[in-house]
PDB file of C-alpha atoms in Angstrom:
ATOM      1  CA  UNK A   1     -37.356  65.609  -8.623  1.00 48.00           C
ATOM      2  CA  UNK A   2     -34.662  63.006  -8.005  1.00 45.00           C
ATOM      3  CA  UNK A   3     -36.097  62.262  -4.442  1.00 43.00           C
ATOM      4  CA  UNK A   4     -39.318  61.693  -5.780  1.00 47.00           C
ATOM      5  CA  UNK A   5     -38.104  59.236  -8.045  1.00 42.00           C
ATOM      6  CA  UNK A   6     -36.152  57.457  -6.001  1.00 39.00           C
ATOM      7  CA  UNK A   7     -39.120  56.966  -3.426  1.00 41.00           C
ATOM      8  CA  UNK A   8     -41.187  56.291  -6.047  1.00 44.00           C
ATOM      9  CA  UNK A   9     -38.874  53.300  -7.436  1.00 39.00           C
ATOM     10  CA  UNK A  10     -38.045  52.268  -3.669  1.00 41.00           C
ATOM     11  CA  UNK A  11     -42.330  51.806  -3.309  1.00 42.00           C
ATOM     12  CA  UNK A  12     -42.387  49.798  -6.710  1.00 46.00           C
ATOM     13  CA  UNK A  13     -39.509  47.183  -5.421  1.00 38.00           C
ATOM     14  CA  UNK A  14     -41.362  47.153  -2.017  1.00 39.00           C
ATOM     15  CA  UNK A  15     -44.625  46.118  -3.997  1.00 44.00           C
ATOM     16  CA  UNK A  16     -43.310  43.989  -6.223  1.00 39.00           C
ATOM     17  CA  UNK A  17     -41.523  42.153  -3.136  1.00 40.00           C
ATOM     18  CA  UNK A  18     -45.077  41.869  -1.417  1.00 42.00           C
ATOM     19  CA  UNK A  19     -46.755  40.948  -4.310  1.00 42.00           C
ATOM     20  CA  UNK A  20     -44.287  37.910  -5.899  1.00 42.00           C
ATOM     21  CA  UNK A  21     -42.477  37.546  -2.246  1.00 46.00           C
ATOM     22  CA  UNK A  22     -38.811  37.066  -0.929  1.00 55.00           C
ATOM     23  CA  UNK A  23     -38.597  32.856  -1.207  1.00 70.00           C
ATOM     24  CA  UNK A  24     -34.867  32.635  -0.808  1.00 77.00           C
ATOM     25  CA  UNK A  25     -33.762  30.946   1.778  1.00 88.00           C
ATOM     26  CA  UNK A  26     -29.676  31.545   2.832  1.00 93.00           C
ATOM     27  CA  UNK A  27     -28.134  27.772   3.306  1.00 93.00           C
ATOM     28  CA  UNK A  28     -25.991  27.389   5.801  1.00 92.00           C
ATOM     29  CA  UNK A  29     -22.348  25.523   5.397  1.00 93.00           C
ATOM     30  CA  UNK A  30     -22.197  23.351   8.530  1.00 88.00           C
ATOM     31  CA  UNK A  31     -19.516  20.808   8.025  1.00 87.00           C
ATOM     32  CA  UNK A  32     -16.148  21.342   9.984  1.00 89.00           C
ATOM     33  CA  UNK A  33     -15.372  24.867   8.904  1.00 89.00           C
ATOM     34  CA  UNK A  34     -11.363  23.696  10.126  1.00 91.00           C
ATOM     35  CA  UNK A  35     -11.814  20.575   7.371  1.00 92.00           C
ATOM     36  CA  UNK A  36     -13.360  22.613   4.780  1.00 94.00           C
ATOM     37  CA  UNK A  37     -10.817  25.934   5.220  1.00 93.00           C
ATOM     38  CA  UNK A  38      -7.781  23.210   4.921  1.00 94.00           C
ATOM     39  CA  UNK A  39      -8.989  21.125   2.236  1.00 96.00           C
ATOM     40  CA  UNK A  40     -11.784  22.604  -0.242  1.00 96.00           C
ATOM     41  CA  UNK A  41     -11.747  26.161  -1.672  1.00 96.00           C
ATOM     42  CA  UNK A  42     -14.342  27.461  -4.492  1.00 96.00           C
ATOM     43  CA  UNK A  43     -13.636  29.137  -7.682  1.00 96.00           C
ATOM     44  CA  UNK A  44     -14.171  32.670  -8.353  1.00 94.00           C
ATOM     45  CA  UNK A  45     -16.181  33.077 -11.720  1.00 90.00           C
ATOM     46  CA  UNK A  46     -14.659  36.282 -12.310  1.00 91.00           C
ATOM     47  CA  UNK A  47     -10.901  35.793 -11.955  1.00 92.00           C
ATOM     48  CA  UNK A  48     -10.774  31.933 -11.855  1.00 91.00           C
ATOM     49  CA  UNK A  49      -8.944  32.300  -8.804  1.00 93.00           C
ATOM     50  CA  UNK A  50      -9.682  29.373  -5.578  1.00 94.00           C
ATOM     51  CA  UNK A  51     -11.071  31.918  -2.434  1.00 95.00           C
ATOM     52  CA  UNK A  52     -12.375  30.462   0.847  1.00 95.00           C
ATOM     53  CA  UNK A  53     -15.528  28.406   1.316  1.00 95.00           C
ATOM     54  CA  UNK A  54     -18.424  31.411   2.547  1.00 94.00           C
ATOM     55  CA  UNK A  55     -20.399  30.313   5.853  1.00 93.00           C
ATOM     56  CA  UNK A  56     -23.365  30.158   4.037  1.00 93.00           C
ATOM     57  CA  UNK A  57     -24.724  30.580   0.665  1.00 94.00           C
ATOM     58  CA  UNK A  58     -26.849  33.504  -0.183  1.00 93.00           C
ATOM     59  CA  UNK A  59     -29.203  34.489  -3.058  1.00 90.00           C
ATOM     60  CA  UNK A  60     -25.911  37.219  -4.224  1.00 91.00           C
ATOM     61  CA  UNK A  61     -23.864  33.653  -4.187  1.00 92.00           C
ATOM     62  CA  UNK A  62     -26.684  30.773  -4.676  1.00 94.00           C
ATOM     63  CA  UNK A  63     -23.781  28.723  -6.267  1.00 95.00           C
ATOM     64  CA  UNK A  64     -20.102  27.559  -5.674  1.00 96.00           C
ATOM     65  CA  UNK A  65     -17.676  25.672  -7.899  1.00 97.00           C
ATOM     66  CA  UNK A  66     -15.925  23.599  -5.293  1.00 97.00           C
ATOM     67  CA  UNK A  67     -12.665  22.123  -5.683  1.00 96.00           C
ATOM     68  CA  UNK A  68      -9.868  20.473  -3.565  1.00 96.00           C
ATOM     69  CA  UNK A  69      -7.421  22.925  -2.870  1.00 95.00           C
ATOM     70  CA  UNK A  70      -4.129  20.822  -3.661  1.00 94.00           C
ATOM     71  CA  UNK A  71      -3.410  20.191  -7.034  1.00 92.00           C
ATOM     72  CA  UNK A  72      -2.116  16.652  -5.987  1.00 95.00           C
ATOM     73  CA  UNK A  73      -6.117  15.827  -5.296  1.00 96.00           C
ATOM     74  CA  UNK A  74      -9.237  14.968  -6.047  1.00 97.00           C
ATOM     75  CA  UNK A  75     -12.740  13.954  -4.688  1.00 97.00           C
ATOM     76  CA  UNK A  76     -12.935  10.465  -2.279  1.00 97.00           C
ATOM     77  CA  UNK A  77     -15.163   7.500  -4.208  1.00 97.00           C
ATOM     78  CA  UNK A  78     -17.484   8.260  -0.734  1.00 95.00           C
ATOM     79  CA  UNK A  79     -17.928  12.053  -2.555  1.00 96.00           C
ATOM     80  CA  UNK A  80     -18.784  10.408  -5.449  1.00 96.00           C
ATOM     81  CA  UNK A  81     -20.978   8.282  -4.596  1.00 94.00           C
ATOM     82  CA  UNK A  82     -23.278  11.159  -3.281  1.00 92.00           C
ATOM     83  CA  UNK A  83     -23.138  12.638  -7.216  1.00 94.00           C
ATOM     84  CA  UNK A  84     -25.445  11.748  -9.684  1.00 92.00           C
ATOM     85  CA  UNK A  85     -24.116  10.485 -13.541  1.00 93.00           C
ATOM     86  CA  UNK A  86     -23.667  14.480 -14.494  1.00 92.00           C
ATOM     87  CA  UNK A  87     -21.969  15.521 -11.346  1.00 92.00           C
ATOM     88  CA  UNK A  88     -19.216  12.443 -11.574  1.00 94.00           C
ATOM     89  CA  UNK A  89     -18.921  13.487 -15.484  1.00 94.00           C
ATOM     90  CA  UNK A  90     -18.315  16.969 -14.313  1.00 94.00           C
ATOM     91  CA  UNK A  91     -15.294  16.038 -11.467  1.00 95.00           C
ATOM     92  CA  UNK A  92     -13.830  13.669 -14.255  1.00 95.00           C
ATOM     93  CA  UNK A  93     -13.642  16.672 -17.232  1.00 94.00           C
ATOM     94  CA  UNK A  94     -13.250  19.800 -14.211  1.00 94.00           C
ATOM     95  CA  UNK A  95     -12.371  18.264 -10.844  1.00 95.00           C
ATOM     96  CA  UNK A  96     -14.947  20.395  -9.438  1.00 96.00           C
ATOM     97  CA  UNK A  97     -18.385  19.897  -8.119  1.00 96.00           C
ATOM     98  CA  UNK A  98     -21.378  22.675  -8.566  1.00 96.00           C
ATOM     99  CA  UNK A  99     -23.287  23.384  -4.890  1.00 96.00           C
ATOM    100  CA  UNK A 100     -26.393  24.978  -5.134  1.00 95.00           C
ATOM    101  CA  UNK A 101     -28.580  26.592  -2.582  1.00 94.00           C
ATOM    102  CA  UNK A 102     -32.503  26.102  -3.203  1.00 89.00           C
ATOM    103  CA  UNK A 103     -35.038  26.576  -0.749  1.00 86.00           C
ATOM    104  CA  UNK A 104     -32.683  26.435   2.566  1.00 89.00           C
ATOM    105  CA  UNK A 105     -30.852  23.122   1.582  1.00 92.00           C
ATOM    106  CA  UNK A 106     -27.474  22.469  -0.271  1.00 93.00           C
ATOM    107  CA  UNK A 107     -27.584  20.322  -3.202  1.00 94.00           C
ATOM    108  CA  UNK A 108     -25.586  17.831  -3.065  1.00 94.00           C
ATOM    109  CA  UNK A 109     -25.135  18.175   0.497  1.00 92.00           C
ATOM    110  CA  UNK A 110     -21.109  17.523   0.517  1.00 93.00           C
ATOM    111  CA  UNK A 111     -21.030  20.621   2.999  1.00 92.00           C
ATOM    112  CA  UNK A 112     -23.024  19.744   5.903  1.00 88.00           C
ATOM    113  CA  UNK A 113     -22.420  16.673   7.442  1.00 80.00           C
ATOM    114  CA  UNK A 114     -18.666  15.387   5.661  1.00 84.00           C
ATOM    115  CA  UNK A 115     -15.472  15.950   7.498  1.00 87.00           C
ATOM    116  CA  UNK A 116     -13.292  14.784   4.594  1.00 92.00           C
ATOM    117  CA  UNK A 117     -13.358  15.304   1.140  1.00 96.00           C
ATOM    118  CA  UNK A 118     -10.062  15.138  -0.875  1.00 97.00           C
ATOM    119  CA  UNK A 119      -7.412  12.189  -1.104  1.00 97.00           C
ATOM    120  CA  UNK A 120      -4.095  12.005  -3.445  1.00 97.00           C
ATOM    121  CA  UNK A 121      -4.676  10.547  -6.785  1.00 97.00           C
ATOM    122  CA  UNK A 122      -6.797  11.627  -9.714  1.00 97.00           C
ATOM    123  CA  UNK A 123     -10.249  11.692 -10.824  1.00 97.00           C
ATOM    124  CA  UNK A 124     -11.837   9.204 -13.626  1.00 97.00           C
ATOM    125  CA  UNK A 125     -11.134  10.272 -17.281  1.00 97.00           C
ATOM    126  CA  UNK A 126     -13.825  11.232 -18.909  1.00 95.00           C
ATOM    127  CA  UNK A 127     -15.536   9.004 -21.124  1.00 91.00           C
ATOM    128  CA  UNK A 128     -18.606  10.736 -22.388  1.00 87.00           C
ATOM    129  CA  UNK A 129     -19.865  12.397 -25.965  1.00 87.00           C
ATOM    130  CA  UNK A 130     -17.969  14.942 -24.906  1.00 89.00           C
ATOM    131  CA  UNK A 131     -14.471  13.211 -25.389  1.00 93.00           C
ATOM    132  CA  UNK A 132     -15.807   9.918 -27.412  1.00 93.00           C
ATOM    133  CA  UNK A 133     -12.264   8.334 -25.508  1.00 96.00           C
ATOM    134  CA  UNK A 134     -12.054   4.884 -24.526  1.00 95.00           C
ATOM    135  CA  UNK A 135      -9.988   5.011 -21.428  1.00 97.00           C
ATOM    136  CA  UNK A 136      -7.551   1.469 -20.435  1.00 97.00           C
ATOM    137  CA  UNK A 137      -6.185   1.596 -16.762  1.00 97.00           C
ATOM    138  CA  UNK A 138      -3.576  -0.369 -15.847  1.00 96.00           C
ATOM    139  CA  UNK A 139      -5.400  -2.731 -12.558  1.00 92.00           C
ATOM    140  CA  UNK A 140      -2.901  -0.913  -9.828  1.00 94.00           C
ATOM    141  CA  UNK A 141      -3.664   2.457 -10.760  1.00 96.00           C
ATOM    142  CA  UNK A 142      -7.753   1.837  -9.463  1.00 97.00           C
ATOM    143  CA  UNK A 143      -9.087   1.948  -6.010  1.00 97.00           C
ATOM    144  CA  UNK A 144     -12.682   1.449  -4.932  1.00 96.00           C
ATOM    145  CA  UNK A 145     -11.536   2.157  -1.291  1.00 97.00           C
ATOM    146  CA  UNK A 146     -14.466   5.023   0.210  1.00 96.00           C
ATOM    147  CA  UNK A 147     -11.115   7.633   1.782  1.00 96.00           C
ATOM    148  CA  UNK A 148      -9.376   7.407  -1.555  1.00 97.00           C
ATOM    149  CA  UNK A 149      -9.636   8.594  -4.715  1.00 97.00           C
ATOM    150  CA  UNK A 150     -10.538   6.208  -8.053  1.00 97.00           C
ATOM    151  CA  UNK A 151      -7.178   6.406  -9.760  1.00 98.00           C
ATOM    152  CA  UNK A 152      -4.032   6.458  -7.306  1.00 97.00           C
ATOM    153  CA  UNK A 153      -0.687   8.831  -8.200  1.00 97.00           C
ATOM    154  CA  UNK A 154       1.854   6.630  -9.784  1.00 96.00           C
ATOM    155  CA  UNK A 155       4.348   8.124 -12.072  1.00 91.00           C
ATOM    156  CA  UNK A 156       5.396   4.937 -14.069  1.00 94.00           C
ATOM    157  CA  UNK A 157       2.144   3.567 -14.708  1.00 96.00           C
ATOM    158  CA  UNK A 158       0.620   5.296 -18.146  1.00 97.00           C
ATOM    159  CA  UNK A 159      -3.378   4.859 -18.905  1.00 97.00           C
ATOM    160  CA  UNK A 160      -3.890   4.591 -22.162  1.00 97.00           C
ATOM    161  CA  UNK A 161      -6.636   6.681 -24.191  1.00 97.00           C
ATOM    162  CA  UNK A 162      -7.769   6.058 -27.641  1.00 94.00           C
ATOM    163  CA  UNK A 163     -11.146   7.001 -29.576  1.00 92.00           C
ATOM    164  CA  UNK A 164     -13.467   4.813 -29.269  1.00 89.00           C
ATOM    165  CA  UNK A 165     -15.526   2.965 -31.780  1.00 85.00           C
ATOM    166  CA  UNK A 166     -17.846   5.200 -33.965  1.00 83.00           C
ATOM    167  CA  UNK A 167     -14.921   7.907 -33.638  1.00 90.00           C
ATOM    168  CA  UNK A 168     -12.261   9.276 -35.217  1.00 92.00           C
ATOM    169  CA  UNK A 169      -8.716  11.334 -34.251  1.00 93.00           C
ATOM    170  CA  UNK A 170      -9.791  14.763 -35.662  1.00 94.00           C
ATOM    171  CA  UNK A 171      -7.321  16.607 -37.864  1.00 93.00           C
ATOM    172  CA  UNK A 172      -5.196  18.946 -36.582  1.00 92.00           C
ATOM    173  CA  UNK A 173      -5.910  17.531 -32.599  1.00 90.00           C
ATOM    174  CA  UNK A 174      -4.300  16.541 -29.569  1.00 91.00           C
ATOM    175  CA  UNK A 175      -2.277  13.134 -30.060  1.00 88.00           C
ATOM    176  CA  UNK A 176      -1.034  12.299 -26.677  1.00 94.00           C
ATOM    177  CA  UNK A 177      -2.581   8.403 -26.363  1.00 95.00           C
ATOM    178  CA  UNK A 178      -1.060   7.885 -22.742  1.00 97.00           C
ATOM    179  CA  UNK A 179      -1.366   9.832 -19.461  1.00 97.00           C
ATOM    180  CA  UNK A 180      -0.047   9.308 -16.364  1.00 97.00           C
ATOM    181  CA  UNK A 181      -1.467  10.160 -13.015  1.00 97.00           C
ATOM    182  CA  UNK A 182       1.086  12.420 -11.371  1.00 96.00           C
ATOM    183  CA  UNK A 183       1.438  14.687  -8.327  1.00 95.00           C
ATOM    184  CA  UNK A 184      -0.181  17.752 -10.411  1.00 93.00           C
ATOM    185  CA  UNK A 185      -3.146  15.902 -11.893  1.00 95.00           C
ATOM    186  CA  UNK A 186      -2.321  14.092 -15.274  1.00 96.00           C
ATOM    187  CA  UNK A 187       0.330  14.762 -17.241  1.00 96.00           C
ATOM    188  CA  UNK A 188      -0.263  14.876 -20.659  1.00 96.00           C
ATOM    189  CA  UNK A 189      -3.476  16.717 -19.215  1.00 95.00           C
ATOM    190  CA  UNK A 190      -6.602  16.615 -20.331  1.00 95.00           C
ATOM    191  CA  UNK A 191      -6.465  19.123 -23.738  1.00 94.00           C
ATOM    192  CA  UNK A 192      -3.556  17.020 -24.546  1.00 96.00           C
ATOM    193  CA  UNK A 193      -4.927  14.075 -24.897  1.00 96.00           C
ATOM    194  CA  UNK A 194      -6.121  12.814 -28.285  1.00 96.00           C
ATOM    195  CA  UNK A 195      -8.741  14.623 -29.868  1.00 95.00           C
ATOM    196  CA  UNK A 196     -11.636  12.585 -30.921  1.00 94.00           C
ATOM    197  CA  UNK A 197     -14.834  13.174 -33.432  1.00 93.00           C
ATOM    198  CA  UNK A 198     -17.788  11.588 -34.760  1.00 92.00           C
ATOM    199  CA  UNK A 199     -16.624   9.871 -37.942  1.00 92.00           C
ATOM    200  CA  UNK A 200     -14.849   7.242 -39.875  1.00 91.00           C
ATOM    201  CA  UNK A 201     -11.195   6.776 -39.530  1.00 89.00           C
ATOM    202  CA  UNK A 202      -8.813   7.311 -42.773  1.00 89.00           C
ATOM    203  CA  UNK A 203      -8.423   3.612 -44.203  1.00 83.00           C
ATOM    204  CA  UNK A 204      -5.670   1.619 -43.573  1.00 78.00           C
ATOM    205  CA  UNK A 205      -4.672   0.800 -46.921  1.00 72.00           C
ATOM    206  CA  UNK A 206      -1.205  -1.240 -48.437  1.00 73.00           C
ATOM    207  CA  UNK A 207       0.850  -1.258 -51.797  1.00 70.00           C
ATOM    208  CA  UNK A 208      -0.758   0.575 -54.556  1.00 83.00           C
ATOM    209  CA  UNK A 209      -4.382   0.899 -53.318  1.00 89.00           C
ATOM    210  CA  UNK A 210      -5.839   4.399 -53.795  1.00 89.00           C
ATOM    211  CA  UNK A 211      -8.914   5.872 -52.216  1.00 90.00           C
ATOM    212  CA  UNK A 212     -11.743   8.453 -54.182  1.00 92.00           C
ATOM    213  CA  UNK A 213     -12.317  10.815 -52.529  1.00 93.00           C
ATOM    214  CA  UNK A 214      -9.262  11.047 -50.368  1.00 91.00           C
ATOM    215  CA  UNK A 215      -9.878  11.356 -46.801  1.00 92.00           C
ATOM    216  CA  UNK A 216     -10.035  15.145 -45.525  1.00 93.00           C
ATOM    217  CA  UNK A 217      -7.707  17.787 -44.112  1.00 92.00           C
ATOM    218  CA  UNK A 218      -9.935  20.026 -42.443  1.00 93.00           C
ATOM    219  CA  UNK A 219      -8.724  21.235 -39.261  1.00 93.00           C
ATOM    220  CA  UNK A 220     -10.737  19.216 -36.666  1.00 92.00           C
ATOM    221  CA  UNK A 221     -12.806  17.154 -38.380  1.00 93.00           C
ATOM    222  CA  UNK A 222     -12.788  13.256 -39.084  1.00 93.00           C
ATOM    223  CA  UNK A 223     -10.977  11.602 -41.952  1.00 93.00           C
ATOM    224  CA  UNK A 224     -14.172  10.898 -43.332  1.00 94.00           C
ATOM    225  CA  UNK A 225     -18.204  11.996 -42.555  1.00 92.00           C
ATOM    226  CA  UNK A 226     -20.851   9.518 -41.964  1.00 90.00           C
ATOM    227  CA  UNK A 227     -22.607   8.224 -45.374  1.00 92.00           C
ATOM    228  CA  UNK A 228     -19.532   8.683 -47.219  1.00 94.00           C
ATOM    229  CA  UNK A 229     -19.137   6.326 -50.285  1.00 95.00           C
ATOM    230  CA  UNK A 230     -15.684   5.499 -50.960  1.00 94.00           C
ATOM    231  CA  UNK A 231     -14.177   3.760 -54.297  1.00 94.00           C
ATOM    232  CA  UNK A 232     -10.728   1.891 -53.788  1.00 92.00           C
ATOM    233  CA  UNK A 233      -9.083   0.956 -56.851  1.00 91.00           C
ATOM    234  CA  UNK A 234      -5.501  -0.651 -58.117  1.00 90.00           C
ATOM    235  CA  UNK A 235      -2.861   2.315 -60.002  1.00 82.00           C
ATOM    236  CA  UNK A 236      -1.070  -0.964 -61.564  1.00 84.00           C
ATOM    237  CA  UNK A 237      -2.798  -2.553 -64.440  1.00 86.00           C
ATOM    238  CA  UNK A 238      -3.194  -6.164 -63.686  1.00 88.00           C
ATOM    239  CA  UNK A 239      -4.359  -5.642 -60.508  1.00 90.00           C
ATOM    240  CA  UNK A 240      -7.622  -5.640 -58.323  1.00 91.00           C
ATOM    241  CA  UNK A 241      -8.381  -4.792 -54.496  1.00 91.00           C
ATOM    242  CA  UNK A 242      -8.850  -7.823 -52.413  1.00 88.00           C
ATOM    243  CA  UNK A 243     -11.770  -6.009 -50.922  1.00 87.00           C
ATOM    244  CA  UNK A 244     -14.973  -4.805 -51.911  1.00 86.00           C
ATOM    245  CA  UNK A 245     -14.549  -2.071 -54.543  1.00 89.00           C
ATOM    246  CA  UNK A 246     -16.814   0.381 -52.713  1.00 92.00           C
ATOM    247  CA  UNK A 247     -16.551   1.178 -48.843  1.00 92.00           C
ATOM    248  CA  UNK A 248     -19.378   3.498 -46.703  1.00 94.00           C
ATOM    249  CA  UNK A 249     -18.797   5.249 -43.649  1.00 93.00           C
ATOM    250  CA  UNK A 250     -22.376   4.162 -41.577  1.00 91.00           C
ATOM    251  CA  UNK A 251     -24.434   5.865 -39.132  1.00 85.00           C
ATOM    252  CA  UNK A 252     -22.620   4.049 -36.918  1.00 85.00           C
ATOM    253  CA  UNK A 253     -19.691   5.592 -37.505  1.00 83.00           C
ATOM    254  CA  UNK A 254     -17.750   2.246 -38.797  1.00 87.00           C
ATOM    255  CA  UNK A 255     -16.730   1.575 -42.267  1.00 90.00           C
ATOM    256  CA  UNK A 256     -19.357  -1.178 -43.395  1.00 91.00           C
ATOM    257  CA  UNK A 257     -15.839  -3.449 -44.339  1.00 89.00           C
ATOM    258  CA  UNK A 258     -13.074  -3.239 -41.871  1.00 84.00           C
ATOM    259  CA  UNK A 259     -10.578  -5.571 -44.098  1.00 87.00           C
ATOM    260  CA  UNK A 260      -7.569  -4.391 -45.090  1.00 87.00           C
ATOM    261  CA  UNK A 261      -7.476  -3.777 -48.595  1.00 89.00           C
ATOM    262  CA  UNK A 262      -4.321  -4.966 -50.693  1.00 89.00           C
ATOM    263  CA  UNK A 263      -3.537  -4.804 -54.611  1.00 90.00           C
ATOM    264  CA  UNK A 264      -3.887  -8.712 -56.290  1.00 90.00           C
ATOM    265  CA  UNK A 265      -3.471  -9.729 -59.562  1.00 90.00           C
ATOM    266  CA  UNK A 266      -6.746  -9.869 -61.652  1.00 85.00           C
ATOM    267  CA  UNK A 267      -7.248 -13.093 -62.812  1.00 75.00           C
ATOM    268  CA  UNK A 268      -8.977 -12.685 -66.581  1.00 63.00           C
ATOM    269  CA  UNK A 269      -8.933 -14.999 -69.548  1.00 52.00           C
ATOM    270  CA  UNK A 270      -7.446 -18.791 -68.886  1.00 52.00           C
ATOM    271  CA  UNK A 271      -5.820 -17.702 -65.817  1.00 50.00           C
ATOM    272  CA  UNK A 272      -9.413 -17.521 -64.741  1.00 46.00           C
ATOM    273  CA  UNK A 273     -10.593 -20.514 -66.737  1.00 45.00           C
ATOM    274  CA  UNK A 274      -7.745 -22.816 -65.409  1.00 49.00           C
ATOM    275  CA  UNK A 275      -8.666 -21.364 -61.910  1.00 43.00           C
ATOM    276  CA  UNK A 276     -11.756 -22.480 -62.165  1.00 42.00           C
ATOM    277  CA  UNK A 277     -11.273 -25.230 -63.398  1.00 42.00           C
ATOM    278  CA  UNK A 278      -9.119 -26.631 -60.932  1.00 41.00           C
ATOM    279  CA  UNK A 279     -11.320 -24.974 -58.203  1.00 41.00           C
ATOM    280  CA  UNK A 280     -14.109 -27.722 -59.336  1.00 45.00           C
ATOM    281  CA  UNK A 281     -11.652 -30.669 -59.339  1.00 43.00           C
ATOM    282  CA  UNK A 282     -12.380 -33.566 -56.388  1.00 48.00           C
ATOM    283  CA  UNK A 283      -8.769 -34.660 -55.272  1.00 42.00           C
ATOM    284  CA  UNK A 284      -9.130 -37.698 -53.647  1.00 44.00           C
ATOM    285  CA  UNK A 285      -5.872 -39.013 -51.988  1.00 43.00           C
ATOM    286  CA  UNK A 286      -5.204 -42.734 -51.570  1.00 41.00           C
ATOM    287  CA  UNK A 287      -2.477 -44.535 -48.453  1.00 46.00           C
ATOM    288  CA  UNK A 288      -1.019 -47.144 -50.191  1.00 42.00           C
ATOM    289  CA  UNK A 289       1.305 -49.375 -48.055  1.00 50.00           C
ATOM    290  CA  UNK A 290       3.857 -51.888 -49.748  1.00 50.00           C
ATOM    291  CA  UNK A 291       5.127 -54.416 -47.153  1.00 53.00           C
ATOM    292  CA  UNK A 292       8.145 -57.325 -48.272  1.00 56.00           C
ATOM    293  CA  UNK A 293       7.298 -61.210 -47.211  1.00 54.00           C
ATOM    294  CA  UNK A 294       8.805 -62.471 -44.351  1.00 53.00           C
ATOM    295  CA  UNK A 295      12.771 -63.079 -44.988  1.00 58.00           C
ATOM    296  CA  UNK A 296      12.754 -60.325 -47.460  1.00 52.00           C
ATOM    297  CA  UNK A 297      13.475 -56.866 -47.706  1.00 54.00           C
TER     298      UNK A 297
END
């Protein structure tokens, strides 16, 4: 009985094969196999560990995260410039670069006709919705050279990383604001570095100015959500916000009054009268000039 179904199931795959057909087509990996064994390896998506580039890609292994093998490198600008937007936002988060096999050909084809691949240094940081950072290098630290990579090792020379407008530092996230590219990638490393969210910052406030609601605590989140109405007031009596009363947190993700908001004294009754009085007053200043006649003094 077990023979039957077995040929039985072994006719159905042969039919189905006929009938929808075999289209893979294995890609070969022609580059220098010396260049590729000594400088790239390719992660294994079951145990994370780097193995050896295969000689060719097949439809059991279609696709290969490839990486440089020392820890001290990343991809050349000449790499990158072969990459579309995703693929350089992928080597700046991963320092890795997806190759696919479809139809015969490698996409992108970094492993046909390339003989180098990896210099010293460090790849980009990332700067998309994925991080919301806004990334400062110092001038030394970039190269636009085609054998090196964007940002050279130097381990006195710190990039600095903050959130960029329309975010927030999350609660509870990574605060490291400076990085350094060193000879084991960047150090603080990536989930180090500030954590940053869509939202409105907590407001910088001085002296007795107090904020309804208070910003929030929740683990991760921003200070404060967007379309958040927030109502600053004075605890001493006397006293008024220099400000607008009344603050939102807009769509864009910016408080619709950046000021700093301090505690003044409220000006009521003829404190206000005399104020305004004076405010409507046209000073008009005069240069006199006295001079003695000649002989005198």
């Amino acid at each position: 009985m077990s023979k039957i179904l077995y040929i039985l199931v072994t006719i159905c795959v042969l039919s189905w094969r006929q009938t929808m057909g075999d289209d893979f087509v294995e890609c070969l990996i022609s580059a220098n196999r010396d260049n590729i064994d000594s400088e790239l390896g390719y992660i294994d998506p079951i145990s994370g560990s780097v193995l050896t580039i295969p000689e060719k890609l097949t439809e059991d292994l279609s696709s290969i995260q490839v990486q440089c093998k020392k820890n001290s490198q990343t991809f050349t600008n000449k790499i990158r410039l072969t990459l579309d937007d995703s693929g350089k936002d992928v080597i700046d988060a991963k320092n890795y670069i997806t190759v696919t096999c479809g139809s015969g050909t490698l996409s992108p084809a970094i492993l046909t006709a390339q003989t180098s691949w990896c210099s010293t240094g460090c790849p980009l940081l990332p700067t998309d919705p994925s991080t919301n950072w806004k990334v400062v290098y110092p001038f030394p630290l970039l190269s636009t050279l085609e054998t090196a990579a964007p940002v050279l090792q130097n381990s006195e020379l710190e990039v600095s990383v903050t959130c960029r407008t329309g975010s927030a530092p999350a609660n509870g996230g990574s605060s490291a604001v400076t990085t350094k590219c060193t000879n084991s990638g960047y150090n603080p490393n990536l989930r180090e570095l500030i954590t940053c969210v869509p939202g409105c910052t907590d407001l910088p406030k001085t002296g007795n100015v107090s904020a309804s609601p208070a910003a929030s605590t929740t683990s991760g989140a921003a200070p404060y959500n967007i379309g958040d109405i927030v109502v600053l007031s004075c605890a001493q009596s006397g006293y008024k916000v220099s400000t607008t009363d009344q603050i939102t947190c807009l769509s864009t993700q910016r408080w619709n009054d950046v000021r700093i908001p301090v505690c003044v004294p409220a000006m009521t009754g003829s404190s206000a009268i005399r104020a305004s009085a004076l405010a409507s007053v046209n000073v008009v200043f005069v240069l006199v000039m006295i001079m003695c006649s000649f002989g005198y003094q």
